[in-house]
Short mmCIF file of C-alpha atoms in Angstrom, two decimals:
data_model
loop_
_atom_site.label_atom_id
_atom_site.label_comp_id
_atom_site.label_asym_id
_atom_site.label_seq_id
_atom_site.Cartn_x
_atom_site.Cartn_y
_atom_site.Cartn_z
CA MET A 3 0.00 0.00 0.00
CA SER A 4 1.37 3.47 -0.88
CA THR A 5 2.03 6.13 1.76
CA ARG A 6 -0.60 8.36 0.17
CA THR A 7 -3.27 5.62 0.23
CA ALA A 8 -2.52 4.76 3.85
CA ARG A 9 -2.75 8.43 4.81
CA THR A 10 -6.10 8.76 3.00
CA ASN A 11 -7.54 5.69 4.77
CA ARG A 12 -6.41 6.96 8.18
CA THR A 13 -7.97 10.33 7.48
CA ALA A 14 -11.30 8.78 6.42
CA SER A 15 -11.34 6.58 9.52
CA SER A 16 -10.56 9.48 11.85
CA THR A 17 -13.36 11.62 10.41
CA GLY A 18 -15.90 8.79 10.73
CA THR A 19 -16.85 8.69 7.06
CA THR A 20 -16.41 4.91 6.65
CA ARG A 21 -18.03 3.16 9.61
CA PRO A 22 -20.89 1.09 8.11
CA GLY A 23 -20.22 -1.75 10.53
CA SER A 24 -20.48 0.49 13.58
CA GLU A 25 -23.67 2.10 12.26
CA ALA A 26 -25.26 -1.31 11.60
CA ALA A 27 -24.30 -2.47 15.10
CA ALA A 28 -25.87 0.65 16.59
CA VAL A 29 -29.08 0.01 14.64
CA ARG A 30 -29.19 -3.58 15.90
CA ARG A 31 -28.66 -2.53 19.51
CA GLU A 32 -31.35 0.10 19.34
CA ALA A 33 -33.73 -2.22 17.48
CA LEU A 34 -33.37 -5.11 19.91
CA ARG A 35 -33.09 -3.03 23.11
CA GLY A 36 -31.86 -5.91 25.26
CA LEU A 37 -33.33 -8.77 23.20
CA PRO A 38 -30.84 -11.44 22.02
CA GLU A 39 -29.19 -10.86 18.65
CA ILE A 40 -29.75 -13.69 16.14
CA ASP A 41 -26.84 -14.41 13.84
CA ARG A 42 -28.65 -16.79 11.45
CA PRO A 43 -32.45 -16.45 11.89
CA SER A 44 -33.23 -18.98 9.13
CA GLN A 45 -31.33 -21.70 11.01
CA VAL A 46 -33.07 -21.27 14.38
CA SER A 47 -35.14 -24.25 15.58
CA THR A 48 -38.92 -24.02 15.47
CA ASP A 49 -39.30 -23.82 19.25
CA ASP A 50 -36.72 -21.04 19.52
CA ALA A 51 -38.25 -19.25 16.53
CA GLN A 52 -41.65 -19.17 18.22
CA THR A 53 -40.20 -17.80 21.46
CA LEU A 54 -38.05 -15.20 19.71
CA SER A 55 -40.88 -14.17 17.39
CA ALA A 56 -43.15 -13.42 20.34
CA SER A 57 -40.58 -11.01 21.79
CA LEU A 58 -39.71 -9.44 18.43
CA LEU A 59 -43.37 -8.91 17.48
CA THR A 60 -43.91 -7.02 20.72
CA ARG A 61 -40.77 -4.96 20.05
CA LEU A 62 -41.89 -4.27 16.46
CA ARG A 63 -45.03 -2.52 17.72
CA GLU A 64 -42.86 -0.21 19.83
CA LEU A 65 -40.76 0.96 16.87
CA GLU A 66 -41.72 3.64 14.38
CA GLU A 67 -42.54 2.27 10.96
CA GLY A 68 -40.03 3.29 8.30
CA THR A 69 -37.05 3.52 10.65
CA PRO A 70 -33.95 1.31 10.21
CA GLU A 71 -34.70 -0.31 13.57
CA HIS A 72 -38.24 -1.25 12.49
CA ALA A 73 -36.92 -2.66 9.21
CA TYR A 74 -34.28 -4.73 11.02
CA VAL A 75 -36.77 -6.34 13.42
CA ARG A 76 -39.29 -6.92 10.61
CA ASN A 77 -36.69 -8.59 8.37
CA THR A 78 -35.52 -10.76 11.26
CA LEU A 79 -39.09 -11.91 11.86
CA ILE A 80 -39.47 -12.81 8.18
CA GLU A 81 -36.32 -14.95 8.24
CA LEU A 82 -37.31 -16.57 11.53
CA ASN A 83 -40.65 -17.72 10.14
CA LEU A 84 -39.73 -18.79 6.60
CA SER A 85 -40.05 -22.43 7.71
CA LEU A 86 -43.77 -21.73 8.21
CA VAL A 87 -44.02 -20.66 4.57
CA ARG A 88 -42.14 -23.73 3.36
CA PHE A 89 -44.41 -25.95 5.44
CA ALA A 90 -47.50 -24.36 3.89
CA ALA A 91 -46.00 -24.80 0.40
CA ARG A 92 -45.73 -28.57 0.90
CA ARG A 93 -49.46 -29.09 0.58
CA PHE A 94 -49.29 -27.66 -2.94
CA ARG A 95 -46.27 -29.65 -4.10
CA ASN A 96 -48.31 -31.46 -6.77
CA ARG A 97 -49.25 -28.24 -8.56
CA PRO A 98 -47.50 -27.31 -11.81
CA GLU A 99 -46.17 -24.02 -10.43
CA GLN A 100 -42.54 -23.90 -9.32
CA ARG A 101 -42.06 -24.40 -5.58
CA GLU A 102 -39.87 -21.28 -5.44
CA ASP A 103 -42.75 -19.21 -6.84
CA ILE A 104 -45.16 -20.63 -4.27
CA VAL A 105 -42.75 -19.92 -1.42
CA GLN A 106 -42.20 -16.39 -2.71
CA VAL A 107 -45.94 -15.74 -2.79
CA GLY A 108 -46.33 -17.30 0.65
CA THR A 109 -43.64 -14.96 1.97
CA ILE A 110 -45.84 -12.05 0.94
CA GLY A 111 -48.57 -13.55 3.11
CA LEU A 112 -46.08 -13.90 5.96
CA ILE A 113 -45.15 -10.22 5.69
CA LYS A 114 -48.83 -9.25 5.76
CA ALA A 115 -49.33 -11.39 8.87
CA ILE A 116 -46.35 -9.76 10.60
CA ASP A 117 -47.69 -6.29 9.82
CA ARG A 118 -51.20 -7.13 11.01
CA PHE A 119 -50.41 -9.24 14.08
CA ASP A 120 -51.45 -7.85 17.46
CA PRO A 121 -49.38 -9.39 20.29
CA THR A 122 -51.87 -8.19 22.90
CA ARG A 123 -54.53 -10.62 21.68
CA GLY A 124 -52.72 -13.52 23.31
CA ILE A 125 -52.70 -15.91 20.35
CA GLU A 126 -49.73 -17.71 18.85
CA PHE A 127 -48.25 -16.03 15.80
CA SER A 128 -47.96 -19.23 13.73
CA ALA A 129 -51.68 -19.94 14.24
CA PHE A 130 -52.47 -16.42 13.05
CA ALA A 131 -50.01 -16.37 10.14
CA LEU A 132 -50.63 -19.79 8.57
CA PRO A 133 -54.13 -19.02 7.19
CA THR A 134 -52.80 -15.75 5.74
CA VAL A 135 -49.87 -17.52 4.08
CA VAL A 136 -52.06 -20.29 2.64
CA GLY A 137 -54.66 -17.75 1.52
CA GLU A 138 -52.02 -15.80 -0.39
CA MET A 139 -50.91 -19.00 -2.14
CA LYS A 140 -54.48 -19.90 -3.10
CA ARG A 141 -55.05 -16.39 -4.41
CA PHE A 142 -51.93 -16.80 -6.53
CA PHE A 143 -53.29 -20.05 -8.00
CA ARG A 144 -56.66 -18.47 -8.66
CA ASP A 145 -55.14 -15.47 -10.40
CA THR A 146 -52.65 -17.38 -12.52
CA SER A 147 -54.43 -20.65 -13.40
CA TRP A 148 -55.93 -21.14 -16.86
CA ALA A 149 -58.48 -23.77 -17.80
CA VAL A 150 -57.06 -24.07 -21.32
CA ARG A 151 -53.69 -23.25 -22.83
CA VAL A 152 -53.50 -19.58 -23.83
CA PRO A 153 -50.45 -17.80 -25.31
CA ARG A 154 -48.51 -15.72 -22.79
CA ARG A 155 -49.07 -12.49 -24.73
CA LEU A 156 -52.83 -12.96 -24.36
CA GLN A 157 -52.49 -13.84 -20.67
CA GLU A 158 -50.59 -10.58 -20.16
CA LEU A 159 -53.15 -8.69 -22.24
CA ARG A 160 -55.95 -10.02 -20.04
CA VAL A 161 -54.17 -8.69 -16.93
CA ASP A 162 -53.64 -5.29 -18.55
CA MET A 163 -57.29 -5.14 -19.60
CA ALA A 164 -58.49 -6.03 -16.12
CA LYS A 165 -56.37 -3.27 -14.58
CA ALA A 166 -57.53 -0.78 -17.19
CA ALA A 167 -61.17 -1.71 -16.60
CA ASP A 168 -60.82 -1.08 -12.86
CA VAL A 169 -59.15 2.30 -13.41
CA LEU A 170 -61.74 3.40 -15.98
CA GLU A 171 -64.66 2.25 -13.84
CA GLN A 172 -63.43 4.45 -11.00
CA ARG A 173 -62.94 7.38 -13.37
CA LEU A 174 -66.09 7.03 -15.49
CA GLY A 175 -68.51 5.69 -12.91
CA HIS A 176 -69.54 2.73 -15.08
CA ARG A 177 -68.05 -0.44 -16.48
CA PRO A 178 -66.01 0.67 -19.53
CA THR A 179 -66.87 -0.43 -23.04
CA ARG A 180 -64.47 -2.26 -25.31
CA ALA A 181 -63.75 0.98 -27.18
CA GLU A 182 -62.93 2.81 -23.93
CA VAL A 183 -60.55 0.05 -22.82
CA ALA A 184 -58.89 0.03 -26.24
CA ALA A 185 -58.41 3.80 -26.15
CA HIS A 186 -56.96 3.66 -22.63
CA LEU A 187 -54.46 0.96 -23.62
CA ASP A 188 -53.79 2.58 -27.01
CA LEU A 189 -54.73 -0.66 -28.76
CA PRO A 190 -57.08 -1.42 -31.70
CA GLU A 191 -60.50 -2.72 -30.70
CA ASP A 192 -59.94 -6.04 -32.45
CA ARG A 193 -56.91 -6.63 -30.21
CA VAL A 194 -59.05 -6.01 -27.11
CA ALA A 195 -61.70 -8.32 -28.54
CA GLU A 196 -59.01 -10.99 -28.89
CA GLY A 197 -58.08 -10.45 -25.26
CA GLU A 198 -61.72 -10.79 -24.18
CA LEU A 199 -61.99 -14.05 -26.09
CA ALA A 200 -58.80 -15.35 -24.49
CA ALA A 201 -60.14 -14.45 -21.05
CA HIS A 202 -62.83 -17.12 -21.52
CA GLY A 203 -60.03 -19.67 -21.28
CA TYR A 204 -59.37 -18.61 -17.71
CA THR A 205 -62.39 -20.52 -16.38
CA ALA A 206 -64.23 -23.57 -17.64
CA ARG A 207 -67.93 -24.32 -17.49
CA SER A 208 -69.37 -27.79 -17.15
CA LEU A 209 -70.55 -29.39 -20.37
CA ASP A 210 -73.65 -30.53 -18.48
CA VAL A 211 -74.85 -27.01 -17.66
CA THR A 212 -78.04 -26.04 -19.46
CA VAL A 213 -77.43 -22.78 -21.32
CA ALA A 214 -80.16 -20.36 -22.19
CA GLU A 215 -80.24 -18.24 -25.33
CA ASP A 216 -78.44 -15.42 -23.51
CA ASP A 217 -75.66 -17.86 -22.58
CA ALA A 218 -76.55 -17.72 -18.87
CA PRO A 219 -76.37 -21.11 -17.11
CA ARG A 220 -79.68 -22.20 -15.62
CA ASP A 221 -78.21 -24.80 -13.34
CA SER A 222 -74.97 -23.43 -11.96
CA SER A 223 -74.84 -26.13 -9.28
CA ARG A 224 -73.89 -28.83 -11.78
CA ARG A 225 -70.17 -29.15 -12.42
CA LEU A 226 -67.81 -31.72 -13.80
CA ALA A 227 -65.92 -31.54 -10.50
CA THR A 228 -66.21 -29.78 -7.16
CA ALA A 229 -63.56 -28.75 -4.68
CA GLU A 230 -63.47 -30.83 -1.53
CA PRO A 231 -61.98 -28.85 1.39
CA ALA A 232 -61.23 -32.07 3.29
CA TYR A 233 -58.66 -33.06 0.66
CA GLU A 234 -56.29 -30.45 2.06
CA LEU A 235 -56.36 -32.23 5.42
CA ILE A 236 -55.02 -35.48 3.96
CA GLU A 237 -51.45 -34.24 3.74
CA ASP A 238 -51.67 -32.84 7.28
CA PHE A 239 -52.79 -36.25 8.56
CA GLU A 240 -50.01 -37.98 6.65
CA SER A 241 -47.46 -35.57 8.09
CA LEU A 242 -48.74 -36.23 11.61
CA LYS A 243 -48.49 -40.02 11.38
CA PRO A 244 -44.70 -40.35 11.86
CA LEU A 245 -44.75 -37.66 14.54
CA ILE A 246 -47.42 -39.48 16.54
CA ALA A 247 -45.60 -42.79 16.05
CA ARG A 248 -42.55 -41.33 17.77
CA LEU A 249 -44.54 -40.32 20.86
CA GLY A 250 -44.45 -42.43 23.99
CA GLU A 251 -47.25 -44.92 24.70
CA ARG A 252 -48.87 -42.70 27.33
CA ASP A 253 -48.86 -39.67 25.04
CA ARG A 254 -50.49 -41.65 22.23
CA ARG A 255 -53.07 -42.94 24.71
CA ILE A 256 -53.92 -39.41 25.83
CA LEU A 257 -54.33 -38.26 22.21
CA SER A 258 -56.58 -41.23 21.48
CA LEU A 259 -58.79 -40.56 24.50
CA ARG A 260 -59.01 -36.83 23.82
CA PHE A 261 -59.52 -36.78 20.06
CA GLY A 262 -60.58 -40.36 19.34
CA GLU A 263 -63.08 -40.89 22.16
CA ASP A 264 -63.72 -37.17 22.75
CA LEU A 265 -63.18 -37.41 26.50
CA THR A 266 -62.66 -34.35 28.69
CA GLN A 267 -59.39 -33.78 30.51
CA ALA A 268 -61.03 -34.78 33.78
CA GLU A 269 -62.33 -38.04 32.26
CA ILE A 270 -58.90 -38.82 30.83
CA GLY A 271 -57.40 -38.18 34.26
CA GLU A 272 -59.79 -40.70 35.83
CA ARG A 273 -58.83 -43.31 33.23
CA LEU A 274 -55.10 -42.82 33.79
CA GLY A 275 -55.11 -42.03 37.49
CA LEU A 276 -53.85 -38.48 37.00
CA SER A 277 -55.21 -35.07 37.92
CA GLN A 278 -57.00 -32.90 35.38
CA MET A 279 -54.23 -30.28 35.74
CA HIS A 280 -51.58 -32.89 34.95
CA ILE A 281 -53.49 -34.04 31.87
CA SER A 282 -53.81 -30.41 30.74
CA ARG A 283 -50.04 -29.91 30.98
CA LEU A 284 -49.36 -33.17 29.16
CA LEU A 285 -51.78 -32.29 26.35
CA ASN A 286 -50.24 -28.86 25.90
CA ARG A 287 -46.76 -30.38 25.73
CA ILE A 288 -47.84 -33.08 23.25
CA LEU A 289 -49.60 -30.62 20.97
CA ASP A 290 -46.63 -28.23 21.10
CA GLU A 291 -44.33 -31.09 20.04
CA LEU A 292 -46.60 -32.06 17.15
CA ARG A 293 -46.97 -28.45 16.03
CA ALA A 294 -43.22 -27.95 16.15
CA GLY A 295 -42.67 -31.15 14.18
CA LEU A 296 -45.09 -30.03 11.47
CA LEU A 297 -43.42 -26.65 11.16
CA GLU A 298 -39.90 -28.04 11.00
CA ASP A 299 -38.46 -27.78 7.48
CA GLY A 300 -36.85 -31.15 7.09
CA ASP A 301 -36.89 -34.53 8.78
CA ALA A 302 -37.59 -34.71 12.48
CA PRO A 303 -35.21 -36.60 14.77
CA ASP A 304 -35.57 -40.36 14.83
CA GLU A 305 -36.06 -40.55 18.58
CA THR A 306 -37.93 -38.58 21.17
CA THR A 307 -38.13 -38.93 24.90
CA ASP A 308 -41.31 -39.82 26.70
CA SER A 309 -41.77 -37.49 29.65
#
């Protein structure tokens, strides 16, 4: 290093113009205010992530939105809970969309859940966030799925036309005509007509539906297939099987009595010779273990202890 370069570096250091590390450390200290600093949030275990998230969510509400401290805590919460997004994405692994795209969309739902969560309500964050994450994924499928194959340029045209129609409806006070949409998009009307025709490929109607002369279905209840909400539970049940198998005999017995025979905690206690309070603690511990196992991104340990 030359004498001139060394002198320049010493001068910059002495005037405080190059201290990004110190500034970042100061932001972290102010953001956390006594909370533990997390070096690799994405590698934290599920149990630790839940505990840390509870503290960070409370701290987030104390910080002013838009500040570096608020952004730091918010980003840490996102990284801590990415395993929740990956878990939600598993139930859609048989869809044609890329898993990375599904996770990315689910992360948007996670961010929305973080911004909306109220720690004072006394509910667990994962229970609040999961429906939001899954809902964002389903909305993505609904908005991007096509019943028949349509060229990409027409898919993009449909999106542009939908946006234009919303803008024009707000401006004009009525649903815009084809000519108005074409003028707004600076396109010929026949191109907009082509886009309207392509939009019919976005949804499919049952061949069994009786159609009137005005093309309105008289029996909209008849479909070639219907969505069965219970199907989504199948993967959850399959994921639970190995986790339940690793539980101790007493834990499996308690689960069977509570959810198989629908007994109360007091009735279970009478069967097993334990107090209702003891059964309550055992149930909470068992359910926490199962919940943590479901949220873990990867294989669970082969052995667990029976306490």
